[in-house]
XYZ file of C-alpha atoms in Angstrom:
675
model
C -10.497 -10.881 -26.734
C -7.140 -11.440 -25.519
C -4.082 -8.796 -26.122
C -0.426 -9.758 -25.789
C 2.126 -7.899 -24.941
C 4.885 -8.014 -28.214
C 6.827 -5.053 -29.574
C 5.305 -2.494 -31.087
C 6.976 -1.727 -34.193
C 4.804 1.162 -36.204
C 5.660 0.285 -39.916
C 5.224 -3.617 -40.038
C 2.022 -3.681 -37.840
C 0.908 -1.105 -39.924
C 2.330 -3.674 -43.647
C 0.233 -6.355 -41.945
C -3.105 -4.599 -41.266
C -2.559 -3.421 -45.049
C -2.577 -7.574 -46.054
C -5.496 -7.870 -43.270
C -8.181 -5.033 -44.103
C -7.693 -5.650 -47.756
C -11.369 -5.636 -48.253
C -12.321 -3.015 -45.601
C -10.586 -0.272 -47.208
C -12.561 2.607 -47.800
C -13.582 3.391 -51.183
C -14.894 6.864 -52.949
C -18.124 6.643 -54.517
C -18.778 2.960 -53.057
C -22.155 3.406 -51.439
C -22.394 -0.035 -50.671
C -19.139 -0.121 -48.629
C -20.027 3.076 -46.534
C -20.839 1.498 -42.929
C -18.792 -1.478 -44.149
C -14.972 0.310 -44.681
C -12.394 -0.008 -41.064
C -9.329 1.766 -43.026
C -9.105 5.368 -45.049
C -5.375 4.805 -46.163
C -6.002 8.307 -47.977
C -6.098 9.741 -43.871
C -4.961 6.842 -41.929
C -1.890 6.218 -40.378
C 0.260 8.941 -43.195
C 3.299 10.764 -43.203
C 1.376 14.150 -42.646
C -1.297 12.401 -39.905
C 2.028 11.806 -37.808
C 3.159 15.280 -38.292
C -0.172 16.875 -37.526
C -0.444 15.119 -34.244
C 3.117 15.378 -33.500
C 2.349 19.431 -33.941
C -0.712 19.808 -32.101
C 1.207 17.987 -28.910
C 4.011 19.988 -28.737
C 1.560 23.653 -29.397
C -0.613 22.240 -26.750
C 2.392 22.574 -23.878
C 1.827 19.993 -21.013
C 3.137 17.311 -22.924
C 7.253 17.087 -21.523
C 9.173 14.320 -24.346
C 11.145 13.659 -26.259
C 10.723 13.725 -30.772
C 10.571 10.910 -30.958
C 8.433 9.668 -27.849
C 5.734 12.287 -28.828
C 6.256 10.192 -32.784
C 5.345 7.047 -31.100
C 2.682 7.724 -29.474
C 1.284 9.795 -32.477
C 1.631 5.778 -34.492
C -0.127 4.418 -31.116
C -2.815 7.003 -31.573
C -3.548 5.906 -35.747
C -3.503 2.329 -34.046
C -6.001 2.718 -31.820
C -8.338 4.652 -33.875
C -8.413 1.823 -36.796
C -9.073 -0.795 -33.068
C -11.972 1.228 -32.202
C -13.406 1.659 -34.978
C -13.247 -2.606 -35.586
C -14.423 -2.819 -32.285
C -17.118 -0.349 -31.994
C -17.977 -0.558 -36.270
C -20.018 2.459 -37.905
C -23.140 3.640 -36.067
C -22.486 1.781 -32.667
C -23.297 -1.960 -35.539
C -20.422 -3.684 -33.628
C -19.028 -6.860 -36.296
C -15.996 -9.555 -35.706
C -12.721 -8.552 -35.944
C -11.545 -9.076 -39.659
C -9.453 -12.826 -39.337
C -5.822 -12.549 -37.964
C -6.084 -8.817 -36.865
C -2.882 -7.930 -35.144
C -4.258 -6.788 -31.401
C -2.288 -5.001 -29.288
C -1.879 -2.989 -26.077
C -2.737 -1.618 -23.614
C 0.715 -1.596 -23.260
C 2.393 -0.459 -26.372
C 6.492 -1.128 -26.039
C 8.620 -0.293 -28.780
C 11.311 -1.650 -30.984
C 14.568 -1.743 -28.701
C 18.130 -2.569 -30.032
C 17.802 -6.308 -30.310
C 14.520 -5.471 -32.798
C 16.380 -3.413 -35.241
C 17.500 -3.904 -38.315
C 18.415 -0.037 -39.004
C 21.877 1.590 -37.776
C 20.713 1.597 -34.265
C 24.605 3.073 -33.677
C 24.006 6.479 -35.387
C 20.701 7.431 -33.886
C 20.600 5.944 -29.436
C 17.589 7.839 -28.719
C 15.290 6.315 -31.149
C 15.533 3.649 -28.994
C 15.075 5.496 -25.949
C 11.689 5.731 -25.826
C 9.830 4.327 -23.451
C 6.215 2.083 -23.658
C 3.087 3.299 -23.974
C -0.350 2.459 -21.636
C -3.357 3.784 -23.576
C -6.168 3.970 -20.598
C -9.331 2.533 -22.851
C -12.071 0.766 -22.324
C -11.362 -1.588 -25.113
C -8.984 -3.029 -22.721
C -11.096 -2.291 -19.634
C -14.496 -3.914 -20.944
C -15.589 -4.934 -17.680
C -13.990 -1.333 -15.934
C -16.907 1.310 -16.874
C -14.099 3.992 -18.221
C -16.553 4.504 -20.798
C -19.441 5.302 -18.017
C -20.555 9.331 -16.287
C -18.034 8.097 -12.717
C -20.294 10.384 -10.910
C -22.566 7.567 -8.964
C -26.287 7.915 -9.681
C -25.124 9.389 -13.100
C -26.751 6.730 -16.379
C -26.988 10.171 -19.016
C -24.877 8.945 -22.053
C -21.361 10.131 -22.748
C -19.772 11.365 -25.513
C -16.063 10.661 -26.497
C -14.060 13.312 -27.728
C -10.925 11.563 -28.500
C -7.585 11.140 -26.941
C -6.464 13.262 -24.247
C -5.445 16.471 -25.473
C -2.767 17.161 -23.019
C -0.619 14.228 -24.516
C 0.815 11.382 -22.611
C 2.239 11.564 -18.415
C 5.178 10.119 -17.333
C 4.119 7.136 -14.585
C 6.722 5.915 -12.459
C 7.793 2.227 -12.867
C 9.987 -0.200 -10.608
C 12.936 -0.466 -13.169
C 11.464 1.407 -15.441
C 9.221 4.199 -17.247
C 6.585 4.385 -18.245
C 4.052 6.992 -20.951
C -0.034 6.810 -20.411
C -2.231 8.667 -21.993
C -6.382 8.423 -22.071
C -9.542 9.107 -23.185
C -11.923 12.032 -23.150
C -15.480 12.338 -23.049
C -18.654 14.689 -21.683
C -21.130 13.439 -19.643
C -24.774 15.888 -20.501
C -24.861 16.815 -16.744
C -21.303 16.947 -15.521
C -19.532 18.100 -18.456
C -16.411 16.666 -19.291
C -13.473 14.098 -18.093
C -10.575 12.160 -19.054
C -10.089 8.393 -18.079
C -6.739 9.572 -16.539
C -8.363 12.816 -14.255
C -7.421 12.323 -11.010
C -10.419 14.912 -9.653
C -13.041 14.363 -12.536
C -12.692 10.654 -12.636
C -10.678 8.327 -10.805
C -11.750 9.559 -7.327
C -15.150 8.138 -7.931
C -14.173 4.166 -7.694
C -12.700 2.429 -4.957
C -8.913 1.934 -4.922
C -9.118 -2.180 -5.434
C -10.888 -2.063 -8.269
C -8.761 0.329 -9.867
C -5.555 -1.685 -8.864
C -6.261 -4.528 -11.290
C -3.179 -3.717 -13.946
C -3.844 -0.191 -13.706
C -1.203 2.775 -13.387
C -1.965 4.690 -10.023
C -1.932 8.180 -11.046
C -1.684 11.526 -9.693
C -2.156 14.780 -11.187
C 0.980 14.829 -12.923
C 2.771 11.275 -12.574
C 1.856 8.121 -10.997
C 3.111 4.999 -10.501
C 2.864 1.294 -12.772
C 1.527 -1.200 -10.704
C 4.395 -2.721 -9.721
C 6.053 0.053 -8.236
C 2.561 0.869 -6.412
C 2.653 -2.646 -5.002
C 6.173 -2.710 -4.550
C 5.567 0.238 -2.169
C 3.128 -1.301 -0.499
C 5.169 -4.522 0.624
C 8.340 -3.124 1.353
C 7.702 -0.156 3.462
C 7.272 -1.676 6.702
C 11.132 -3.567 6.806
C 12.447 0.035 4.207
C 12.299 3.176 5.407
C 11.472 5.232 2.590
C 15.026 6.904 1.865
C 16.299 3.355 1.761
C 13.438 2.252 -0.716
C 13.699 5.115 -3.261
C 18.013 4.001 -2.957
C 16.870 0.380 -4.192
C 13.987 1.362 -6.803
C 16.914 4.104 -8.623
C 19.525 1.141 -8.538
C 17.002 -1.018 -10.090
C 16.670 1.870 -12.501
C 20.005 2.574 -13.435
C 20.126 -0.767 -13.736
C 17.768 -0.803 -17.104
C 20.022 2.011 -17.906
C 23.604 0.518 -18.313
C 21.716 -3.154 -19.820
C 20.220 -0.972 -22.399
C 23.701 0.812 -22.724
C 25.700 -2.564 -22.793
C 22.888 -3.847 -25.654
C 23.863 -1.017 -27.394
C 27.793 -0.536 -27.728
C 26.672 -4.303 -28.499
C 24.995 -3.837 -31.180
C 27.199 -0.341 -32.990
C 30.716 -3.115 -32.562
C 29.187 -5.509 -34.917
C 27.742 -2.136 -37.332
C 32.020 -1.209 -37.233
C 32.513 -4.188 -37.655
C 30.829 -4.301 -40.423
C 32.003 -1.276 -41.390
C 29.312 0.524 -41.155
C 30.195 3.483 -38.785
C 33.234 4.080 -40.937
C 34.641 7.364 -39.342
C 31.765 8.226 -37.132
C 32.525 7.623 -33.485
C 29.253 6.691 -31.590
C 27.804 8.147 -28.663
C 25.279 7.215 -26.190
C 23.558 10.423 -24.812
C 23.493 11.562 -21.038
C 20.275 12.946 -21.134
C 17.370 13.346 -23.496
C 16.724 16.608 -25.621
C 12.679 17.471 -24.990
C 10.997 18.475 -27.904
C 11.108 22.145 -29.483
C 8.059 23.338 -31.566
C 10.277 25.309 -34.532
C 9.210 27.993 -36.323
C 7.865 26.694 -38.991
C 5.655 24.447 -37.204
C 4.588 26.893 -34.990
C 3.170 28.898 -37.916
C 0.902 26.265 -38.543
C -1.924 28.258 -37.728
C -2.371 26.299 -34.266
C -2.649 29.000 -31.285
C 1.021 28.710 -29.755
C 1.919 26.288 -26.681
C 1.372 27.490 -23.476
C 5.040 26.696 -22.175
C 7.360 27.150 -24.266
C 10.908 25.757 -23.613
C 13.703 28.450 -24.310
C 16.947 27.213 -25.037
C 19.750 28.824 -22.615
C 22.969 30.219 -23.948
C 25.991 26.682 -23.205
C 27.661 29.594 -21.127
C 24.942 29.686 -19.208
C 24.323 26.725 -17.612
C 25.130 23.377 -18.382
C 23.573 20.429 -20.406
C 22.349 18.624 -17.065
C 20.829 21.827 -15.238
C 19.478 22.899 -18.027
C 14.887 22.163 -17.997
C 15.524 21.682 -21.940
C 16.861 18.531 -21.089
C 15.176 15.480 -19.940
C 17.180 12.757 -17.770
C 17.147 9.172 -18.665
C 14.988 6.875 -16.965
C 14.600 8.966 -13.949
C 13.164 7.168 -10.250
C 10.764 8.456 -8.474
C 11.576 10.680 -5.555
C 10.747 9.835 -1.813
C 7.917 12.827 -1.831
C 6.486 11.069 -4.401
C 6.809 7.286 -2.608
C 5.750 9.023 0.644
C 2.628 10.446 -0.717
C 2.244 7.098 -2.383
C 2.052 4.962 0.412
C 0.340 7.679 2.576
C -3.272 8.097 0.359
C -3.145 4.121 -0.357
C -3.092 3.906 3.355
C -5.820 6.625 3.858
C -8.113 5.316 0.912
C -7.896 1.286 1.660
C -5.662 -0.124 4.275
C -6.958 1.836 7.410
C -10.027 1.182 6.541
C -9.491 -2.493 6.024
C -7.525 -2.585 9.464
C -9.763 -1.045 11.545
C -12.792 -2.662 9.985
C -10.626 -6.413 10.901
C -9.317 -5.577 14.312
C -13.228 -4.487 15.051
C -14.269 -8.938 13.600
C -11.732 -9.750 16.450
C -12.314 -10.539 20.125
C -11.731 -12.481 23.364
C -13.343 -13.481 26.653
C -10.049 -12.774 28.209
C -7.149 -9.971 27.472
C -4.321 -8.644 27.758
C -4.511 -4.705 28.451
C -0.710 -2.516 28.936
C 0.815 0.608 27.475
C 3.921 1.398 25.749
C 5.919 4.848 25.748
C 8.455 3.886 22.916
C 6.056 4.503 19.988
C 4.058 7.464 21.539
C 7.287 9.633 22.041
C 8.279 9.972 18.307
C 4.771 11.158 17.406
C 4.969 14.321 16.741
C 3.065 16.864 15.722
C 5.393 19.382 13.000
C 3.769 22.840 12.368
C 5.164 26.167 10.332
C 5.241 28.931 12.604
C 4.081 32.147 11.163
C 7.709 34.014 9.995
C 10.093 31.528 10.584
C 11.379 28.202 8.567
C 11.719 25.853 11.131
C 9.225 23.271 12.447
C 7.625 23.910 15.198
C 7.641 19.809 17.021
C 4.950 18.727 20.002
C 4.151 15.889 21.591
C 0.763 15.342 23.002
C 0.635 11.526 23.382
C 1.194 11.416 27.535
C -0.094 8.242 27.931
C 1.831 6.518 25.760
C 0.196 3.732 23.384
C -2.331 1.757 24.698
C -2.549 -2.048 23.270
C -5.217 -4.671 23.809
C -3.929 -8.654 23.311
C -6.285 -11.135 23.254
C -5.132 -15.245 23.776
C -4.468 -16.230 20.230
C -1.917 -12.725 20.331
C -4.351 -10.611 18.224
C -3.884 -7.265 18.033
C -7.501 -6.828 18.903
C -7.803 -2.437 19.904
C -4.717 0.572 20.216
C -5.106 3.974 21.027
C -2.675 6.615 21.542
C -3.640 7.807 25.312
C -3.079 11.841 25.923
C -3.329 11.681 29.579
C -2.481 8.743 32.197
C -6.156 8.449 33.199
C -6.930 5.146 33.377
C -10.374 6.101 31.942
C -9.170 6.738 28.719
C -8.354 2.491 29.095
C -11.263 1.584 29.780
C -13.480 2.881 27.148
C -11.513 0.723 25.000
C -12.120 -1.750 26.896
C -15.616 -1.160 27.204
C -15.709 -0.431 23.186
C -14.265 -4.182 23.161
C -16.687 -5.154 24.990
C -19.712 -4.575 22.915
C -18.424 -5.603 19.571
C -18.122 -9.392 21.152
C -21.466 -8.647 22.397
C -22.252 -8.319 18.805
C -20.561 -11.597 17.974
C -21.993 -13.006 20.609
C -18.630 -14.086 22.721
C -19.807 -13.378 26.291
C -16.586 -10.695 27.478
C -19.298 -8.563 29.712
C -20.440 -11.496 32.292
C -17.777 -13.991 31.833
C -14.618 -11.504 30.687
C -11.008 -11.232 32.455
C -8.897 -8.387 32.163
C -4.614 -8.907 32.786
C -2.716 -6.040 33.357
C 0.244 -5.012 34.894
C -0.718 -3.051 38.087
C -4.342 -5.246 38.921
C -5.233 -2.880 41.964
C -5.219 0.516 40.079
C -7.090 -0.976 37.765
C -9.834 -2.500 39.000
C -11.705 0.086 40.966
C -12.174 1.722 37.282
C -12.703 -1.345 34.990
C -15.468 -3.141 37.156
C -17.264 1.181 37.664
C -17.809 0.574 33.957
C -18.664 -3.243 34.078
C -18.713 -4.923 37.306
C -19.285 -8.462 35.786
C -15.409 -7.818 34.888
C -12.502 -9.749 36.871
C -9.027 -7.719 36.583
C -6.008 -10.036 37.291
C -2.105 -9.433 37.709
C 0.325 -9.917 35.120
C 3.012 -12.640 36.217
C 5.736 -11.169 34.776
C 5.530 -7.460 36.012
C 4.838 -9.136 39.370
C 8.204 -10.882 39.446
C 9.817 -8.342 37.552
C 9.127 -5.716 40.261
C 11.101 -8.205 43.100
C 13.709 -8.961 41.396
C 14.077 -5.041 40.644
C 14.755 -4.197 44.230
C 17.100 -7.139 43.897
C 21.365 -6.194 44.244
C 22.730 -6.547 40.378
C 25.714 -8.131 41.802
C 24.449 -11.450 43.655
C 25.022 -14.254 41.587
C 22.043 -15.873 43.261
C 19.178 -13.730 40.850
C 18.756 -16.529 37.734
C 17.813 -18.936 41.179
C 15.853 -15.888 42.757
C 13.625 -15.845 39.989
C 12.972 -19.669 39.264
C 12.425 -19.619 42.486
C 9.543 -17.230 42.807
C 8.018 -18.582 39.055
C 8.516 -22.296 41.407
C 6.226 -21.160 44.426
C 3.453 -19.184 42.175
C 2.826 -22.053 39.453
C 2.042 -25.715 39.610
C 3.084 -26.277 36.200
C 4.303 -23.610 33.569
C 2.158 -22.684 30.211
C 3.637 -25.373 27.573
C 4.078 -23.570 23.500
C 2.227 -25.097 21.229
C 3.817 -28.047 19.434
C 2.560 -29.782 16.226
C -0.870 -29.852 15.599
C -1.293 -29.172 19.674
C -1.812 -25.330 21.018
C -0.283 -26.120 23.900
C -1.272 -25.523 27.846
C -1.698 -22.626 29.988
C -0.439 -22.278 33.232
C -1.577 -23.697 35.560
C -1.179 -21.561 39.425
C -1.786 -22.532 42.993
C -4.145 -21.731 44.656
C -3.993 -17.741 46.664
C -3.318 -19.636 49.841
C -0.655 -22.096 48.834
C 0.990 -19.384 46.708
C 1.373 -17.109 49.913
C 3.334 -19.553 51.711
C 5.713 -20.773 49.026
C 6.725 -16.754 48.617
C 7.528 -16.712 52.817
C 9.242 -19.518 52.226
C 11.640 -17.528 49.044
C 11.334 -14.412 51.231
C 13.363 -16.801 53.879
C 15.605 -18.527 51.948
C 17.742 -16.131 50.362
C 17.737 -13.574 53.556
C 20.305 -16.229 54.364
C 21.956 -15.933 51.691
C 22.884 -12.021 52.554
C 23.698 -10.623 49.361
C 20.071 -10.904 47.935
C 17.691 -8.303 49.367
C 18.361 -4.671 49.346
C 17.110 -2.075 51.515
C 13.976 -1.316 49.536
C 13.035 -6.013 49.224
C 10.756 -5.974 51.499
C 8.481 -2.856 51.111
C 8.464 -4.558 47.279
C 7.656 -8.184 48.363
C 5.298 -7.460 51.170
C 3.322 -5.193 48.394
C 3.931 -7.874 45.917
C 2.983 -10.996 48.372
C -0.949 -8.544 49.425
C -1.705 -8.809 45.685
C -1.261 -13.004 45.944
C -3.041 -13.148 49.221
C -6.180 -10.981 46.935
C -6.397 -13.280 44.791
C -4.543 -11.263 42.523
C -3.337 -14.513 40.157
C -6.270 -16.313 39.827
C -7.443 -16.717 36.902
C -11.040 -16.693 35.568
C -10.651 -19.148 33.130
C -7.822 -21.637 33.924
C -8.408 -23.027 30.733
C -6.960 -20.287 29.019
C -3.964 -18.112 28.355
C -3.951 -15.038 30.763
C -0.808 -12.381 30.464
C 0.270 -9.736 29.176
C 3.350 -11.365 27.062
C 1.055 -10.558 23.887
C 0.910 -7.380 24.534
C 5.121 -7.143 24.783
C 5.489 -8.681 21.844
C 3.351 -6.177 20.018
C 5.271 -3.435 21.407
C 8.443 -4.688 20.345
C 6.888 -4.708 16.999
C 5.511 -1.368 16.314
C 8.365 0.201 18.037
C 10.749 -2.080 15.437
C 8.993 0.447 13.192
C 10.828 3.513 13.486
C 13.866 2.384 15.082
C 16.415 4.715 13.855
C 13.620 7.005 11.509
C 12.746 10.533 12.500
C 9.143 9.967 12.312
C 5.453 12.499 12.685
C 2.076 11.180 14.180
C 0.372 10.874 10.661
C 3.026 8.192 9.018
C 3.628 5.845 12.724
C -0.638 5.575 12.642
C -0.168 4.581 9.469
C 2.787 1.903 9.795
C 0.519 0.475 12.659
C -2.565 0.711 11.482
C -0.836 -1.934 8.033
C 1.887 -3.625 9.997
C -1.410 -4.526 12.113
C -3.740 -5.720 9.770
C -0.769 -7.621 8.020
C 0.675 -9.892 11.162
C -3.111 -10.340 12.776
C -4.025 -11.854 8.936
C -0.984 -14.596 9.157
C -0.545 -15.514 12.792
C -1.221 -19.100 13.528
C -4.443 -19.546 15.610
C -4.497 -21.450 18.745
C -8.461 -20.848 19.010
C -8.730 -19.423 22.358
C -10.495 -16.589 20.975
C -13.675 -17.764 18.611
C -14.653 -20.720 17.574
C -13.082 -21.455 14.052
C -16.674 -21.932 12.467
C -16.933 -18.512 13.500
C -18.120 -15.658 10.253
C -15.286 -13.632 11.572
C -12.899 -16.801 11.011
C -14.702 -18.179 8.151
C -13.460 -15.099 6.126
C -10.016 -14.775 7.632
C -10.073 -18.598 6.249
C -10.658 -17.669 2.769
C -8.131 -14.887 2.867
C -5.260 -17.540 3.072
C -2.875 -14.170 5.051
C -3.335 -11.737 2.302
C -4.128 -8.638 4.133
C -5.978 -7.066 0.522
C -9.194 -7.663 2.421
C -11.852 -4.947 0.071
C -9.978 -7.019 -2.919
C -10.901 -10.367 -1.436
C -14.765 -9.512 -0.293
C -15.178 -8.118 -3.917
C -14.150 -11.283 -5.176
C -16.356 -13.276 -3.151
C -19.396 -11.732 -3.893
C -18.617 -12.363 -7.471
C -18.510 -15.834 -7.126
C -21.228 -15.505 -4.692
C -22.935 -14.568 -7.774
C -21.539 -16.277 -9.954
C -21.914 -20.215 -7.965
C -25.510 -19.286 -6.535
C -23.296 -20.202 -2.598
C -22.712 -18.592 -0.296
C -19.353 -17.366 -0.035
C -17.865 -15.559 3.604
C -18.516 -12.175 4.301
C -16.217 -9.163 5.620
C -18.594 -7.765 8.504
C -17.955 -4.204 9.494
C -19.070 -4.371 13.650
C -19.759 -1.509 15.503
C -17.935 1.134 12.260
C -17.865 4.003 15.286
C -15.280 2.810 16.828
C -11.645 3.926 15.943
C -8.202 3.161 16.703
C -5.123 4.862 16.711
C -5.611 8.638 17.236
C -9.064 8.548 18.512
C -10.853 11.792 19.895
C -10.866 12.050 23.551
C -15.108 11.994 25.324
C -14.927 15.076 27.584
C -17.484 12.883 29.371
């Protein structure tokens, strides 16, 4: 069954239904018509039923909106009753919809100024009504909206009607909408609403809720488009910048609406319909009020009656009696939605995918900048000031494989090498599960090999620990006089002394080639030649240079630059690139530990899944690489895995699987092991 998104004009739809259902009207005394009728025009969609619904919503007191908004909702609910009756039938006996039955939903768009046939200028509030989204199983047959959400419960549920609290505001990318849900009662777990977060929506996987459905909070929510916007652009924009962009889109929508109204008003003025009346466009909208006549209608009084203040007490804009036109969401809501989504979906996806990454060679390095901004904020008793603390003295450790994939990352609470060794050991366990011989033939390239080698080989004596070339050259160059004109030449000569052939980057279909090193004996001879050559220059070496140079020659002499797998790149340049990306996430913005952990997890998955692989780490036909290929660079892996499972069921052809390897391994903020 298809649903359209045309303008829902209540009068037009009602007139069309009268034509289509003229043979399906309820007739008094006609027993043959008992289970065949679909509409009773004596009770359905009458002025009285519309007013009763408006009064009921007002008296409940939980629904905030204008009189016109509530009137439009009442029309939508009357239509939904007839549609539900036509689809479900009487006593559960379903029948096909009558021919030409007008189908609308799940989003009902009210008539706008361009659509109107009466005088729009005199009542612009009538055309400032927001669309209404009905969260009903009628529009989502494959989503169990009419089943008890508690896992394992198969008890029947009873429909109680539409949400008794009315609609709630859902913020959109350009304009907002209203959402109303259905209420049901389970025999065992009592009542629930399809818009209830704790009693219904929290039982479902986030990626299943995202198939066109709005994201709903306790009192508000986001449309699917706005939620996707926040998720996609959070890494590029701060929360403040994002809120400003959304605010400008809302303002643009408001001005477009106002321009349409002004043109329509001028047309009416030219026709003489306005005469002496000078129309005005509202700056704010008046909240619906329960009149005394409505209040005495025999139903309980509203819970939170809004009292209109004296005009002298406060301005129109400061009063809670007035409603803003199409307001934008606050920074707090944007931040809360991103963090909620990260904790419920993306964080688990990122960790699960990272655990599928392998490699025989890895580079290990750490950065301090990101860790220094990962602060914890605590509220102190009796003070409004926040206490700021940072316990991450060891920085942020990253492990990167030859394909430049971030295979592990964690914050270090100290400078102890044992914390880094734990991450390397866990990486080896995952490689063993995937059949990669890291534990037997692996290599770890670090910035200071002799400091790490003992601890790493105590944990796994089969691992080779090598020195990164860039850090070795950097230590020598840091001791050189900065005023010397020979610094550039020295860097070039050092590379020639240590490398037989420099690395070649990938080009076209070629993966490129890693650097080829001289043997250790030749490297030592070449470095001694470099020392003597620049000693003659006289303005290169400083007092500290000799000790540093001799220390680096000792590394070279011990074979620290000799690679176990010459055909595979071995360096920490990939780590430095990742450090740049991570540090750029929070540059210029105040951050917290929670925010930085979530941002890094999001960025790590997005970048890992988009990298152009050179297949130095895993075979292209490995299970994890097959799933990566099926994702086509998209980071929404839970959604993709759910799709692949459905396709597998449909075609009986095996599809790639999102592997869950060593689920006990964590990244980012990892509890320390006392042992």
